[in-house]
mmCIF file of C-alpha atoms in Angstrom:
data_model
loop_
_atom_site.group_PDB
_atom_site.id
_atom_site.type_symbol
_atom_site.label_atom_id
_atom_site.label_comp_id
_atom_site.label_asym_id
_atom_site.label_seq_id
_atom_site.Cartn_x
_atom_site.Cartn_y
_atom_site.Cartn_z
ATOM 1 C CA MET A 1 3.750 -32.822 -169.495
ATOM 2 C CA SER A 2 4.893 -35.193 -167.231
ATOM 3 C CA PHE A 3 7.529 -36.672 -166.447
ATOM 4 C CA LYS A 4 8.579 -39.881 -165.445
ATOM 5 C CA VAL A 5 11.052 -41.442 -163.234
ATOM 6 C CA LEU A 6 12.213 -44.563 -162.931
ATOM 7 C CA ILE A 7 13.502 -45.764 -159.580
ATOM 8 C CA PRO A 8 14.937 -49.184 -159.063
ATOM 9 C CA GLN A 9 15.930 -49.116 -156.161
ATOM 10 C CA ASP A 10 15.075 -47.008 -153.648
ATOM 11 C CA ILE A 11 16.434 -43.711 -152.098
ATOM 12 C CA THR A 12 14.989 -41.461 -149.031
ATOM 13 C CA ASP A 13 12.552 -38.348 -149.619
ATOM 14 C CA ALA A 14 14.850 -35.938 -150.235
ATOM 15 C CA GLY A 15 15.778 -37.028 -153.894
ATOM 16 C CA LYS A 16 11.672 -38.004 -154.296
ATOM 17 C CA ASP A 17 10.626 -34.782 -153.151
ATOM 18 C CA TYR A 18 12.876 -32.874 -154.980
ATOM 19 C CA LEU A 19 11.500 -34.406 -157.826
ATOM 20 C CA VAL A 20 7.473 -34.102 -157.123
ATOM 21 C CA LYS A 21 7.617 -31.292 -156.630
ATOM 22 C CA ARG A 22 8.058 -30.029 -159.915
ATOM 23 C CA GLY A 23 5.686 -32.141 -161.037
ATOM 24 C CA TYR A 24 7.466 -35.703 -162.094
ATOM 25 C CA GLU A 25 5.812 -38.598 -161.851
ATOM 26 C CA VAL A 26 8.342 -40.945 -159.349
ATOM 27 C CA ILE A 27 8.379 -44.930 -159.903
ATOM 28 C CA ILE A 28 9.134 -47.013 -157.650
ATOM 29 C CA GLY A 29 10.260 -49.701 -158.914
ATOM 30 C CA THR A 30 9.194 -53.620 -157.349
ATOM 31 C CA ASP A 31 12.808 -55.251 -157.657
ATOM 32 C CA SER A 32 16.327 -53.945 -159.567
ATOM 33 C CA SER A 33 17.235 -57.133 -161.487
ATOM 34 C CA VAL A 34 17.699 -56.901 -165.157
ATOM 35 C CA GLU A 35 14.922 -58.172 -166.360
ATOM 36 C CA THR A 36 12.457 -55.997 -164.618
ATOM 37 C CA ILE A 37 14.215 -52.657 -164.563
ATOM 38 C CA CYS A 38 13.669 -53.534 -168.925
ATOM 39 C CA LYS A 39 9.680 -54.043 -167.610
ATOM 40 C CA GLU A 40 9.356 -50.733 -165.844
ATOM 41 C CA VAL A 41 11.483 -48.497 -167.501
ATOM 42 C CA VAL A 42 9.450 -48.482 -171.016
ATOM 43 C CA ASP A 43 7.474 -45.561 -170.790
ATOM 44 C CA CYS A 44 9.745 -43.909 -168.315
ATOM 45 C CA ASP A 45 12.025 -40.548 -169.047
ATOM 46 C CA ALA A 46 15.077 -40.818 -167.219
ATOM 47 C CA ILE A 47 16.019 -44.029 -164.507
ATOM 48 C CA LEU A 48 17.412 -42.545 -160.821
ATOM 49 C CA ALA A 49 20.446 -45.093 -160.452
ATOM 50 C CA ARG A 50 21.651 -46.749 -157.814
ATOM 51 C CA THR A 51 23.903 -50.223 -157.737
ATOM 52 C CA ALA A 52 22.180 -52.577 -160.387
ATOM 53 C CA LEU A 53 23.215 -53.345 -163.810
ATOM 54 C CA TYR A 54 22.245 -51.198 -166.312
ATOM 55 C CA PRO A 55 23.859 -52.733 -169.039
ATOM 56 C CA LYS A 56 22.651 -52.239 -172.870
ATOM 57 C CA LYS A 57 19.376 -53.702 -172.953
ATOM 58 C CA VAL A 58 17.657 -51.376 -169.813
ATOM 59 C CA MET A 59 18.483 -48.216 -172.112
ATOM 60 C CA GLU A 60 17.388 -49.726 -174.994
ATOM 61 C CA ALA A 61 14.220 -50.971 -173.544
ATOM 62 C CA GLY A 62 13.331 -47.296 -172.615
ATOM 63 C CA LYS A 63 12.203 -46.563 -175.524
ATOM 64 C CA LYS A 64 11.675 -42.801 -174.116
ATOM 65 C CA LEU A 65 14.986 -42.529 -171.975
ATOM 66 C CA LYS A 66 16.908 -39.725 -172.045
ATOM 67 C CA VAL A 67 18.724 -39.557 -168.673
ATOM 68 C CA ILE A 68 19.759 -42.028 -165.908
ATOM 69 C CA SER A 69 21.422 -40.047 -163.442
ATOM 70 C CA ARG A 70 23.741 -42.476 -160.639
ATOM 71 C CA TYR A 71 23.081 -40.987 -156.955
ATOM 72 C CA GLY A 72 26.258 -41.470 -155.835
ATOM 73 C CA ALA A 73 30.008 -40.745 -157.260
ATOM 74 C CA GLY A 74 30.686 -45.053 -158.892
ATOM 75 C CA THR A 75 28.937 -45.479 -163.225
ATOM 76 C CA ASP A 76 30.745 -48.284 -163.088
ATOM 77 C CA ASN A 77 27.460 -50.058 -162.922
ATOM 78 C CA ILE A 78 26.274 -48.308 -166.371
ATOM 79 C CA ASP A 79 27.176 -49.337 -169.645
ATOM 80 C CA ILE A 80 28.120 -46.042 -170.250
ATOM 81 C CA ASN A 81 29.692 -46.512 -174.078
ATOM 82 C CA SER A 82 26.121 -47.708 -175.031
ATOM 83 C CA ALA A 83 23.945 -44.961 -173.047
ATOM 84 C CA THR A 84 26.193 -42.748 -175.184
ATOM 85 C CA GLU A 85 25.479 -44.464 -178.522
ATOM 86 C CA LEU A 86 21.627 -44.160 -177.559
ATOM 87 C CA GLY A 87 21.937 -40.290 -176.889
ATOM 88 C CA ILE A 88 21.117 -41.262 -173.698
ATOM 89 C CA GLN A 89 22.732 -39.229 -170.405
ATOM 90 C CA ILE A 90 24.349 -39.629 -167.184
ATOM 91 C CA THR A 91 25.104 -38.049 -164.625
ATOM 92 C CA ASN A 92 25.672 -38.956 -161.055
ATOM 93 C CA ALA A 93 26.756 -36.847 -157.523
ATOM 94 C CA PRO A 94 30.231 -36.845 -157.181
ATOM 95 C CA VAL A 95 30.251 -34.421 -153.755
ATOM 96 C CA ALA A 96 27.401 -35.835 -152.211
ATOM 97 C CA ASN A 97 28.916 -38.265 -150.392
ATOM 98 C CA CYS A 98 32.821 -37.409 -150.246
ATOM 99 C CA ASN A 99 32.368 -35.890 -146.550
ATOM 100 C CA SER A 100 31.020 -38.844 -145.485
ATOM 101 C CA VAL A 101 33.807 -41.925 -147.770
ATOM 102 C CA ALA A 102 35.918 -39.303 -145.583
ATOM 103 C CA GLU A 103 35.403 -39.673 -142.012
ATOM 104 C CA HIS A 104 34.837 -43.677 -142.450
ATOM 105 C CA THR A 105 38.218 -43.592 -143.566
ATOM 106 C CA ILE A 106 39.698 -42.664 -141.453
ATOM 107 C CA ALA A 107 37.355 -43.999 -138.674
ATOM 108 C CA LEU A 108 38.802 -47.183 -140.340
ATOM 109 C CA ILE A 109 42.499 -45.864 -139.631
ATOM 110 C CA LEU A 110 41.627 -45.720 -136.294
ATOM 111 C CA ALA A 111 40.015 -48.672 -135.652
ATOM 112 C CA CYS A 112 43.469 -50.274 -136.937
ATOM 113 C CA ALA A 113 45.664 -47.854 -135.141
ATOM 114 C CA SER A 114 43.941 -48.712 -132.411
ATOM 115 C CA ASN A 115 43.000 -52.534 -132.323
ATOM 116 C CA ILE A 116 38.725 -51.763 -132.004
ATOM 117 C CA ALA A 117 37.491 -54.565 -133.622
ATOM 118 C CA TYR A 118 40.333 -57.067 -131.861
ATOM 119 C CA MET A 119 39.614 -55.706 -128.716
ATOM 120 C CA ASP A 120 35.988 -55.521 -128.854
ATOM 121 C CA ASN A 121 36.056 -59.227 -129.224
ATOM 122 C CA GLN A 122 38.499 -60.034 -126.873
ATOM 123 C CA VAL A 123 36.397 -58.222 -124.123
ATOM 124 C CA ARG A 124 33.059 -60.101 -125.468
ATOM 125 C CA LYS A 125 34.944 -63.140 -124.992
ATOM 126 C CA GLY A 126 36.195 -62.818 -120.891
ATOM 127 C CA ASN A 127 39.849 -61.960 -122.255
ATOM 128 C CA TRP A 128 40.671 -58.955 -120.596
ATOM 129 C CA GLU A 129 43.756 -59.390 -119.779
ATOM 130 C CA GLU A 130 44.599 -58.627 -123.944
ATOM 131 C CA ARG A 131 45.152 -55.049 -123.230
ATOM 132 C CA ASN A 132 48.427 -56.029 -122.067
ATOM 133 C CA ARG A 133 49.041 -58.383 -124.778
ATOM 134 C CA THR A 134 48.024 -56.640 -128.276
ATOM 135 C CA LYS A 135 49.482 -53.607 -128.295
ATOM 136 C CA SER A 136 47.937 -49.779 -130.222
ATOM 137 C CA ILE A 137 50.371 -47.888 -131.670
ATOM 138 C CA GLU A 138 49.616 -42.990 -132.101
ATOM 139 C CA VAL A 139 48.654 -42.116 -135.947
ATOM 140 C CA GLU A 140 50.543 -38.407 -135.119
ATOM 141 C CA ASN A 141 53.476 -38.136 -136.774
ATOM 142 C CA LYS A 142 52.831 -41.689 -138.916
ATOM 143 C CA VAL A 143 52.616 -41.872 -143.056
ATOM 144 C CA LEU A 144 49.623 -41.896 -145.057
ATOM 145 C CA GLY A 145 49.725 -42.995 -148.299
ATOM 146 C CA LEU A 146 46.577 -42.045 -150.603
ATOM 147 C CA ILE A 147 46.963 -43.629 -153.823
ATOM 148 C CA GLY A 148 44.594 -41.106 -155.679
ATOM 149 C CA LEU A 149 43.634 -37.847 -154.536
ATOM 150 C CA GLY A 150 39.832 -36.690 -156.086
ATOM 151 C CA ARG A 151 37.572 -35.305 -153.598
ATOM 152 C CA ILE A 152 37.826 -37.130 -151.444
ATOM 153 C CA GLY A 153 41.493 -38.518 -151.246
ATOM 154 C CA ARG A 154 42.108 -34.634 -150.356
ATOM 155 C CA SER A 155 39.263 -34.466 -148.287
ATOM 156 C CA VAL A 156 40.943 -38.096 -146.195
ATOM 157 C CA ALA A 157 44.392 -35.605 -146.250
ATOM 158 C CA SER A 158 43.129 -32.538 -144.371
ATOM 159 C CA LYS A 159 41.425 -34.474 -141.979
ATOM 160 C CA ALA A 160 44.471 -36.462 -141.352
ATOM 161 C CA TYR A 161 46.562 -33.529 -141.172
ATOM 162 C CA ASN A 162 44.655 -30.850 -139.880
ATOM 163 C CA GLY A 163 42.981 -32.899 -137.323
ATOM 164 C CA LEU A 164 45.547 -35.931 -136.638
ATOM 165 C CA GLY A 165 49.202 -34.462 -137.428
ATOM 166 C CA MET A 166 49.576 -37.249 -140.159
ATOM 167 C CA LYS A 167 52.215 -36.793 -142.589
ATOM 168 C CA VAL A 168 50.292 -37.260 -146.588
ATOM 169 C CA ILE A 169 52.182 -38.630 -149.566
ATOM 170 C CA GLY A 170 50.021 -38.861 -151.720
ATOM 171 C CA TYR A 171 49.981 -40.456 -156.066
ATOM 172 C CA ASP A 172 47.916 -39.558 -158.599
ATOM 173 C CA PRO A 173 48.700 -40.457 -162.764
ATOM 174 C CA TYR A 174 46.938 -37.544 -163.744
ATOM 175 C CA ILE A 175 48.772 -35.565 -161.358
ATOM 176 C CA SER A 176 52.600 -35.335 -161.482
ATOM 177 C CA SER A 177 54.904 -34.220 -158.342
ATOM 178 C CA ASP A 178 54.717 -30.805 -160.011
ATOM 179 C CA ASN A 179 51.163 -29.831 -158.872
ATOM 180 C CA ARG A 180 50.994 -28.568 -155.100
ATOM 181 C CA ILE A 181 48.038 -29.936 -153.048
ATOM 182 C CA GLU A 182 47.654 -29.129 -149.857
ATOM 183 C CA ASN A 183 48.878 -31.224 -147.232
ATOM 184 C CA ILE A 184 49.901 -33.736 -149.602
ATOM 185 C CA GLU A 185 53.581 -34.222 -150.850
ATOM 186 C CA ILE A 186 53.004 -35.590 -153.873
ATOM 187 C CA VAL A 187 54.938 -38.593 -155.826
ATOM 188 C CA ASP A 188 55.365 -40.045 -159.496
ATOM 189 C CA ASP A 189 55.856 -43.773 -158.332
ATOM 190 C CA ILE A 190 52.737 -45.771 -157.085
ATOM 191 C CA ASN A 191 55.689 -47.922 -155.286
ATOM 192 C CA GLU A 192 56.793 -44.643 -152.777
ATOM 193 C CA VAL A 193 53.288 -44.423 -151.505
ATOM 194 C CA TYR A 194 53.961 -48.727 -151.229
ATOM 195 C CA LYS A 195 57.551 -47.871 -148.886
ATOM 196 C CA LYS A 196 56.982 -45.109 -147.263
ATOM 197 C CA ALA A 197 53.522 -45.626 -145.439
ATOM 198 C CA ASP A 198 52.040 -47.042 -142.315
ATOM 199 C CA PHE A 199 48.501 -46.168 -143.898
ATOM 200 C CA ILE A 200 47.726 -47.035 -147.182
ATOM 201 C CA SER A 201 44.714 -45.709 -148.560
ATOM 202 C CA LEU A 202 42.630 -46.608 -151.823
ATOM 203 C CA HIS A 203 40.807 -43.627 -153.868
ATOM 204 C CA ILE A 204 40.541 -44.846 -157.099
ATOM 205 C CA PRO A 205 38.074 -46.134 -158.853
ATOM 206 C CA ALA A 206 37.886 -49.839 -160.307
ATOM 207 C CA THR A 207 38.268 -49.869 -164.629
ATOM 208 C CA ALA A 208 40.483 -52.260 -166.738
ATOM 209 C CA GLU A 209 43.928 -50.378 -165.192
ATOM 210 C CA THR A 210 42.881 -50.700 -161.963
ATOM 211 C CA LYS A 211 41.728 -53.836 -160.977
ATOM 212 C CA GLY A 212 43.664 -56.369 -159.113
ATOM 213 C CA THR A 213 46.811 -53.989 -159.119
ATOM 214 C CA VAL A 214 46.773 -53.674 -154.900
ATOM 215 C CA ASN A 215 48.235 -57.245 -155.835
ATOM 216 C CA GLY A 216 50.384 -59.451 -154.418
ATOM 217 C CA GLU A 217 53.532 -57.101 -155.760
ATOM 218 C CA ALA A 218 52.391 -54.102 -153.604
ATOM 219 C CA PHE A 219 52.020 -55.781 -150.358
ATOM 220 C CA ARG A 220 55.181 -57.003 -150.846
ATOM 221 C CA ILE A 221 56.527 -54.040 -151.015
ATOM 222 C CA MET A 222 54.533 -52.641 -147.883
ATOM 223 C CA LYS A 223 56.961 -52.165 -144.883
ATOM 224 C CA ASN A 224 55.187 -55.062 -142.822
ATOM 225 C CA THR A 225 54.282 -52.403 -139.747
ATOM 226 C CA ALA A 226 51.721 -50.346 -142.764
ATOM 227 C CA TYR A 227 48.282 -50.858 -142.654
ATOM 228 C CA LEU A 228 45.673 -50.880 -146.068
ATOM 229 C CA ILE A 229 42.203 -49.530 -145.904
ATOM 230 C CA ASN A 230 39.955 -49.718 -148.677
ATOM 231 C CA CYS A 231 36.673 -46.970 -148.864
ATOM 232 C CA ALA A 232 36.682 -47.004 -152.955
ATOM 233 C CA ARG A 233 36.098 -50.127 -154.863
ATOM 234 C CA GLY A 234 36.745 -53.999 -153.809
ATOM 235 C CA GLU A 235 38.094 -54.915 -157.975
ATOM 236 C CA ILE A 236 40.788 -52.997 -157.359
ATOM 237 C CA VAL A 237 42.266 -55.604 -154.761
ATOM 238 C CA ASN A 238 43.650 -59.135 -155.394
ATOM 239 C CA GLU A 239 41.789 -60.970 -152.205
ATOM 240 C CA ASP A 240 43.680 -64.016 -152.727
ATOM 241 C CA ASP A 241 47.320 -62.339 -152.408
ATOM 242 C CA LEU A 242 45.859 -60.249 -149.357
ATOM 243 C CA TYR A 243 45.220 -63.195 -147.254
ATOM 244 C CA ASP A 244 48.900 -63.765 -148.100
ATOM 245 C CA ALA A 245 49.817 -60.798 -147.401
ATOM 246 C CA LEU A 246 47.458 -60.244 -143.980
ATOM 247 C CA THR A 247 48.570 -64.273 -142.613
ATOM 248 C CA SER A 248 52.061 -64.227 -144.040
ATOM 249 C CA ASN A 249 52.932 -60.906 -142.171
ATOM 250 C CA GLN A 250 53.784 -58.889 -144.575
ATOM 251 C CA ILE A 251 51.818 -56.032 -143.390
ATOM 252 C CA LYS A 252 49.827 -55.660 -140.136
ATOM 253 C CA GLY A 253 46.403 -55.225 -140.808
ATOM 254 C CA ALA A 254 43.909 -53.646 -143.345
ATOM 255 C CA ALA A 255 39.926 -51.987 -143.025
ATOM 256 C CA ILE A 256 37.805 -52.467 -145.337
ATOM 257 C CA ASP A 257 34.786 -51.119 -147.227
ATOM 258 C CA VAL A 258 34.147 -53.068 -150.395
ATOM 259 C CA MET A 259 34.871 -56.371 -150.841
ATOM 260 C CA CYS A 260 34.312 -57.833 -154.873
ATOM 261 C CA GLN A 261 32.391 -59.877 -154.263
ATOM 262 C CA GLU A 262 29.349 -57.670 -152.915
ATOM 263 C CA PRO A 263 27.442 -60.032 -150.698
ATOM 264 C CA PRO A 264 30.395 -61.649 -150.187
ATOM 265 C CA VAL A 265 29.945 -64.951 -149.777
ATOM 266 C CA SER A 266 29.254 -66.258 -145.750
ATOM 267 C CA ASN A 267 32.697 -68.717 -145.527
ATOM 268 C CA HIS A 268 34.974 -66.479 -147.521
ATOM 269 C CA PRO A 269 38.320 -66.619 -146.296
ATOM 270 C CA LEU A 270 38.806 -62.942 -145.880
ATOM 271 C CA PHE A 271 36.244 -63.348 -142.497
ATOM 272 C CA GLU A 272 38.682 -66.254 -141.408
ATOM 273 C CA LEU A 273 41.495 -63.250 -140.435
ATOM 274 C CA ASN A 274 41.374 -60.847 -137.052
ATOM 275 C CA ASN A 275 43.603 -58.413 -138.114
ATOM 276 C CA LEU A 276 40.668 -57.139 -140.993
ATOM 277 C CA ILE A 277 38.349 -55.316 -140.595
ATOM 278 C CA PHE A 278 35.213 -55.592 -142.407
ATOM 279 C CA SER A 279 31.827 -52.377 -142.922
ATOM 280 C CA PRO A 280 29.376 -53.228 -145.990
ATOM 281 C CA HIS A 281 30.265 -50.778 -147.829
ATOM 282 C CA ASN A 282 28.449 -48.160 -146.037
ATOM 283 C CA GLY A 283 30.803 -45.609 -145.647
ATOM 284 C CA ALA A 284 28.932 -43.045 -147.770
ATOM 285 C CA LEU A 285 25.282 -43.902 -146.414
ATOM 286 C CA THR A 286 24.909 -41.776 -143.753
ATOM 287 C CA VAL A 287 21.477 -39.502 -143.194
ATOM 288 C CA GLU A 288 23.644 -36.317 -144.414
ATOM 289 C CA ALA A 289 25.314 -38.351 -147.633
ATOM 290 C CA MET A 290 21.953 -40.426 -148.402
ATOM 291 C CA ASP A 291 19.625 -37.470 -148.929
ATOM 292 C CA ARG A 292 22.524 -35.261 -150.652
ATOM 293 C CA MET A 293 23.246 -38.119 -152.560
ATOM 294 C CA GLY A 294 19.525 -37.927 -153.773
ATOM 295 C CA ILE A 295 18.985 -34.637 -154.111
ATOM 296 C CA HIS A 296 22.345 -34.171 -156.851
ATOM 297 C CA ALA A 297 20.635 -36.761 -158.553
ATOM 298 C CA ALA A 298 17.042 -35.357 -159.367
ATOM 299 C CA MET A 299 18.920 -32.310 -159.776
ATOM 300 C CA GLY A 300 20.715 -34.087 -162.895
ATOM 301 C CA ILE A 301 17.539 -35.635 -164.324
ATOM 302 C CA ASP A 302 15.534 -31.825 -163.808
ATOM 303 C CA GLU A 303 18.368 -30.676 -165.860
ATOM 304 C CA VAL A 304 18.467 -32.884 -168.696
ATOM 305 C CA LEU A 305 14.830 -33.672 -169.107
ATOM 306 C CA THR A 306 14.044 -29.300 -168.420
ATOM 307 C CA GLY A 307 17.426 -28.685 -171.048
ATOM 308 C CA LEU A 308 19.809 -27.485 -168.481
ATOM 309 C CA LYS A 309 23.460 -28.404 -169.054
ATOM 310 C CA PRO A 310 24.123 -31.204 -166.127
ATOM 311 C CA THR A 311 25.704 -29.486 -163.522
ATOM 312 C CA TRP A 312 27.590 -33.091 -163.443
ATOM 313 C CA PRO A 313 27.814 -35.391 -166.802
ATOM 314 C CA VAL A 314 29.545 -38.637 -167.354
ATOM 315 C CA ASN A 315 29.340 -39.027 -170.742
ATOM 316 C CA ILE A 316 29.319 -35.864 -173.863
ATOM 317 C CA ILE A 317 26.201 -35.884 -175.586
ATOM 318 C CA LYS A 318 26.730 -34.698 -179.372
#
C-alpha cells in the first residue's frame, strides 16, 4: 500500500528522498493557508509540517490522516489537543537543529559584545572614527544567564563555558538547584539570572505560562549593562517593554532571532533602535540542520505509518 505525504511548505531534498526511497508518494502543497491545506490533505496519510497553522479543521479534513510530523522542535502551530482527540500522532525533530540554534545564539552574543551590526553601519556611512567612541567588551569571565536548560540551552552553555570562558548560570522550572548539569550553576529563582547575568539567553517554548514573561519587571531587575538574546520564541518577550528598556538604558542591548509577529510590519518601532540586532528566525536554518530536520520528520512519519513506536512523540495516542 502506498501512503501519501503532504508537505505544504517545501523542504530540502534529504527528507523527501527519505520518503520516496521507502515508497511514499510525496505531494508538495500549492500554498500553506489553512484553506488550501484542508483541500489538499483530504486523501493524505501524513503531513510533514513546517510553520503553517494546523488547527482542528485541518485534521478533520484529513479523513485518512494518521500523523503530523513537525520539521523542527516547536509545535505551537499545531493543535495538539485536537490531534490527540482525533487519534492523530504528532512527532517532531527536537535534536535536529540544536547545534545550529546554539551556534546562532553564540554568534549573537559575540555580535552584541563587539557591536558588530552598529560598527558595520558606521563604517558604511564613512564614520571610521566611531572606533574611538564606541567600545566593545570581552565575553571571557562574563556571566551568561540561561532561561531554559533543555538541549539547546545546555549546548549554548557548553560552547560558552568551554569555548569562550564564560561563567554560566541557569534557571529552569523543571530542574532544581539540587541537580547537577556540567558547566552550569543552577538557580531556583529566575530573578537570580536577571540580577547576575551580563547576557541573558532564552531557551523556553511559548506557552500560556511563558508568553510575555520577559517584561518591564524583568528588565528592571537586569543590569543596565546586560544584553538580552532571544532565539526561542518572540511571544516570550513583551516587545513594548523591550523597546522601553532599550530606549531608557535599562539594559545595554539585545539581539533577537524571533518576533511576536513574523514577518513583522515594516515600520515596527524596534527597527528604529541601533542597540538591537535582528535576524529573521533563521537560527535553525543551516544547511546541515535543514537536512536533519527533514530526515527526522520523515522518520517520524515512516515510524507511525509502519506501526513502529515513534522516536520523538509529542502526544500520546492510546
